């Protein structure tokens, strides 16, 4: 199978393309490095602007666009059905390993009767991939022997594709009779003006040690100076300090920034699984025995309420 | 309403796993096993629905070797009414799609109105089975649920998504996979553990099921991830940290 035909499913919000898609495109380009073609699929209720943007990404040869009111809210059942309508001719279907991709990819794979490989972090060849298991405590090399490869791509493991000057052609497809089971009732999105957690170059994250949601402003001040995103441990999310989409960990977001600053985070396995690929890790914690110091490059043992203002001042 | 809950026996989440030297997998012998934490949340949610009068019967189902009986007993100690084990040989490898195909047979047999699963198992970290089962049954799915509300013949499920939360309404039967924030599972009390021993546990041998594994995904090797240097430089103050980070050119 040296001539792979790869389709990347674009994650978007009707206006912009999520950064996760750019990372998935890099994984797709790794797959076709032995020969093949790369197409993107933009499916949704408002796709024109997104498709034009998608067409400018480097390495993309064609953008397929499926626009339908039935895809409003991008729910799993209609989206799977739309994707399956074009899937047959492709050897590979790639989704970002975000809540968007994880929700839809297995449904598509099962309908096609093929396996799905989750959260790949490396492409060995067109059929072989590396993925973490046991919260990242082991790496499995897996080979797909089915007649189609359906994978989700861990963003933090691949660089983001860039844009080019010569846009690829856009082909609009009409799909009729898209089934709808569920209805979207409401959506509440967290408004964040800072860098996006999963693609930020610097992340500063707080844990239970912050003691309250208000104290997260201490992190936000520093984040603004560093151009960083703010994250949190599960403990901080469960305590209600910050919304759940701040969570870094096995069951939250997986990040691999250049610099990760863990403040008041003990370093449970679950959390470390989400950040241990960061280039430089800093831990600020009052407990010198905290497991976070085992993965940190730099540490300060002490009261975060004294250290954070100092840190803030030292950056000025 | 009848609820089916799928549970998996996994290495206890507190255990530090060891990769076998021959790269064949992780060490499972003499390792503490437990119910997958997300599945425990699914059982708890089913029990709460029953306690609020919304559900009449809770069936726990597991696919695994003989040891999975223990997992089903824990599910019944939390409050499942009865259990079904599809017993496979200890060395049989099943992929999420195989599990979904087997669960589909159980669903056809039991006709539940609601099927609850954990969003992922903490061993393979796949996050696939619920979605695959929904595809095979061609029914609605709600993954990463943090709230479930019964609404007559429909359910409303609040899902955790990357940007925040969203709420879906869907007809039954439906598949819901649980996120950590859905509930706090109760501890099984000793009297309930004793009672669970008397509840019915049907064991079906996989050989009797007209089923063969797909074998589409082959694990070639399992290895240890690259270790971090493990050298943490302890600094005395924030100013020293800032100059170190500047020297490293990360800020």
Short mmCIF file of C-alpha atoms in Angstrom, two decimals, chain B residues 14-171:
data_model
loop_
_atom_site.label_atom_id
_atom_site.label_comp_id
_atom_site.label_asym_id
_atom_site.label_seq_id
_atom_site.Cartn_x
_atom_site.Cartn_y
_atom_site.Cartn_z
CA UNK B 14 -2.91 3.20 41.69
CA UNK B 15 -0.58 0.48 40.41
CA UNK B 16 2.60 1.58 38.69
CA UNK B 17 2.62 -0.65 35.61
CA UNK B 18 5.74 -2.51 34.54
CA UNK B 19 6.49 -3.22 30.91
CA UNK B 20 7.62 -6.83 30.30
CA UNK B 21 11.23 -7.09 29.25
CA UNK B 22 10.32 -9.01 26.07
CA UNK B 23 8.09 -6.18 24.85
CA UNK B 24 5.01 -8.40 24.78
CA UNK B 25 2.93 -6.16 27.04
CA UNK B 26 2.74 -5.03 30.62
CA UNK B 27 3.05 -7.36 33.59
CA UNK B 28 -0.38 -8.60 34.68
CA UNK B 29 0.49 -11.49 36.98
CA UNK B 30 0.20 -10.78 40.70
CA UNK B 31 -0.96 -7.24 39.97
CA UNK B 32 -3.95 -5.77 41.78
CA UNK B 33 -6.95 -5.59 39.46
CA UNK B 34 -10.05 -3.45 39.89
CA UNK B 35 -13.15 -2.22 38.10
CA UNK B 36 -12.30 0.48 35.53
CA UNK B 37 -12.99 3.80 37.34
CA UNK B 38 -15.16 5.18 34.52
CA UNK B 39 -17.29 2.01 34.61
CA UNK B 40 -17.73 2.38 38.35
CA UNK B 41 -19.16 5.83 37.63
CA UNK B 42 -21.50 4.26 35.06
CA UNK B 43 -22.76 1.73 37.62
CA UNK B 44 -23.24 4.47 40.22
CA UNK B 45 -25.26 6.53 37.74
CA UNK B 46 -27.48 3.55 36.92
CA UNK B 47 -28.04 2.94 40.63
CA UNK B 48 -28.98 6.59 41.17
CA UNK B 49 -31.48 6.39 38.31
CA UNK B 50 -32.98 3.33 39.95
CA UNK B 51 -33.10 5.01 43.35
CA UNK B 52 -34.93 7.98 41.84
CA UNK B 53 -37.53 5.60 40.42
CA UNK B 54 -36.48 6.09 36.78
CA UNK B 55 -34.97 2.64 36.27
CA UNK B 56 -36.36 -0.76 37.15
CA UNK B 57 -33.46 -3.10 36.51
CA UNK B 58 -29.69 -2.78 36.16
CA UNK B 59 -27.70 -5.45 34.38
CA UNK B 60 -23.92 -5.37 34.53
CA UNK B 61 -22.06 -7.06 31.70
CA UNK B 62 -18.37 -7.79 31.31
CA UNK B 63 -16.26 -9.53 28.71
CA UNK B 64 -13.11 -11.03 30.11
CA UNK B 65 -11.45 -14.02 31.64
CA UNK B 66 -12.74 -15.83 34.72
CA UNK B 67 -11.35 -13.07 36.98
CA UNK B 68 -13.95 -10.64 35.63
CA UNK B 69 -16.52 -12.35 37.87
CA UNK B 70 -14.96 -10.36 40.69
CA UNK B 71 -15.51 -7.11 38.79
CA UNK B 72 -19.15 -8.01 38.21
CA UNK B 73 -19.55 -8.80 41.92
CA UNK B 74 -18.24 -5.30 42.73
CA UNK B 75 -20.75 -3.85 40.27
CA UNK B 76 -23.53 -5.78 42.01
CA UNK B 77 -22.25 -4.64 45.42
CA UNK B 78 -22.72 -1.04 44.24
CA UNK B 79 -26.26 -1.92 43.18
CA UNK B 80 -26.54 -3.77 39.85
CA UNK B 81 -29.34 -6.36 40.06
CA UNK B 82 -27.69 -9.11 38.06
CA UNK B 83 -24.71 -9.71 35.85
CA UNK B 84 -23.62 -11.40 32.65
CA UNK B 85 -20.06 -12.47 31.95
CA UNK B 86 -18.95 -13.36 28.46
CA UNK B 87 -15.98 -15.45 29.33
CA UNK B 88 -13.03 -15.53 26.97
CA UNK B 89 -9.79 -17.48 27.31
CA UNK B 90 -7.12 -15.50 29.19
CA UNK B 91 -4.95 -15.24 26.07
CA UNK B 92 -7.68 -14.16 23.64
CA UNK B 93 -7.14 -10.60 22.43
CA UNK B 94 -10.26 -8.57 21.75
CA UNK B 95 -10.29 -5.11 20.16
CA UNK B 96 -12.88 -2.45 21.02
CA UNK B 97 -14.82 -3.36 17.86
CA UNK B 98 -14.92 -7.02 18.99
CA UNK B 99 -16.20 -5.90 22.39
CA UNK B 100 -18.83 -3.71 20.71
CA UNK B 101 -19.93 -6.66 18.52
CA UNK B 102 -20.28 -8.89 21.58
CA UNK B 103 -22.12 -6.19 23.53
CA UNK B 104 -24.44 -5.78 20.55
CA UNK B 105 -25.47 -9.43 20.99
CA UNK B 106 -26.15 -8.84 24.67
CA UNK B 107 -28.20 -5.74 23.84
CA UNK B 108 -30.29 -7.65 21.30
CA UNK B 109 -30.90 -10.30 23.93
CA UNK B 110 -31.66 -7.99 26.87
CA UNK B 111 -33.32 -5.05 25.06
CA UNK B 112 -32.22 -2.33 27.50
CA UNK B 113 -33.48 1.25 27.13
CA UNK B 114 -30.25 2.85 28.20
CA UNK B 115 -26.71 1.54 27.85
CA UNK B 116 -24.02 3.07 30.03
CA UNK B 117 -20.29 2.61 29.53
CA UNK B 118 -17.21 4.38 30.82
CA UNK B 119 -15.74 6.83 28.33
CA UNK B 120 -12.47 4.89 28.26
CA UNK B 121 -10.65 2.05 29.95
CA UNK B 122 -7.54 3.15 31.83
CA UNK B 123 -5.46 0.30 30.38
CA UNK B 124 -5.84 0.60 26.59
CA UNK B 125 -6.99 4.27 26.77
CA UNK B 126 -8.96 3.70 23.55
CA UNK B 127 -12.17 5.65 24.16
CA UNK B 128 -14.00 3.74 21.40
CA UNK B 129 -16.32 1.01 22.62
CA UNK B 130 -19.42 3.11 23.42
CA UNK B 131 -19.28 4.95 20.11
CA UNK B 132 -18.77 1.68 18.22
CA UNK B 133 -21.69 0.01 19.96
CA UNK B 134 -23.87 3.03 19.13
CA UNK B 135 -22.84 2.66 15.48
CA UNK B 136 -23.65 -1.06 15.40
CA UNK B 137 -27.03 -0.48 17.05
CA UNK B 138 -27.62 2.63 14.92
CA UNK B 139 -28.77 4.56 17.97
CA UNK B 140 -27.95 7.95 19.46
CA UNK B 141 -24.78 8.43 21.48
CA UNK B 142 -23.69 10.88 24.13
CA UNK B 143 -20.03 10.59 25.05
CA UNK B 144 -18.19 12.20 27.99
CA UNK B 145 -21.37 12.72 30.00
CA UNK B 146 -21.23 14.89 33.11
CA UNK B 147 -24.99 14.98 33.68
CA UNK B 148 -27.89 12.71 32.72
CA UNK B 149 -31.50 13.83 33.11
CA UNK B 150 -34.48 11.64 32.17
CA UNK B 151 -37.09 13.51 30.21
CA UNK B 152 -40.04 11.21 29.53
CA UNK B 153 -39.14 9.00 26.58
CA UNK B 154 -35.96 10.95 25.97
CA UNK B 155 -32.82 11.75 27.90
CA UNK B 156 -30.88 14.95 28.20
CA UNK B 157 -27.17 14.54 28.54
CA UNK B 158 -24.63 17.26 29.28
CA UNK B 159 -21.31 16.46 27.63
CA UNK B 160 -17.83 17.70 28.39
CA UNK B 161 -16.34 19.08 25.19
CA UNK B 162 -13.03 20.84 24.58
CA UNK B 163 -14.46 24.34 24.71
CA UNK B 164 -16.83 23.77 27.63
CA UNK B 165 -20.12 21.91 27.90
CA UNK B 166 -23.02 21.03 25.62
CA UNK B 167 -26.40 19.49 26.28
CA UNK B 168 -28.05 17.01 23.92
CA UNK B 169 -31.50 15.53 23.94
CA UNK B 170 -31.94 12.07 22.45
CA UNK B 171 -34.52 9.33 22.11
#
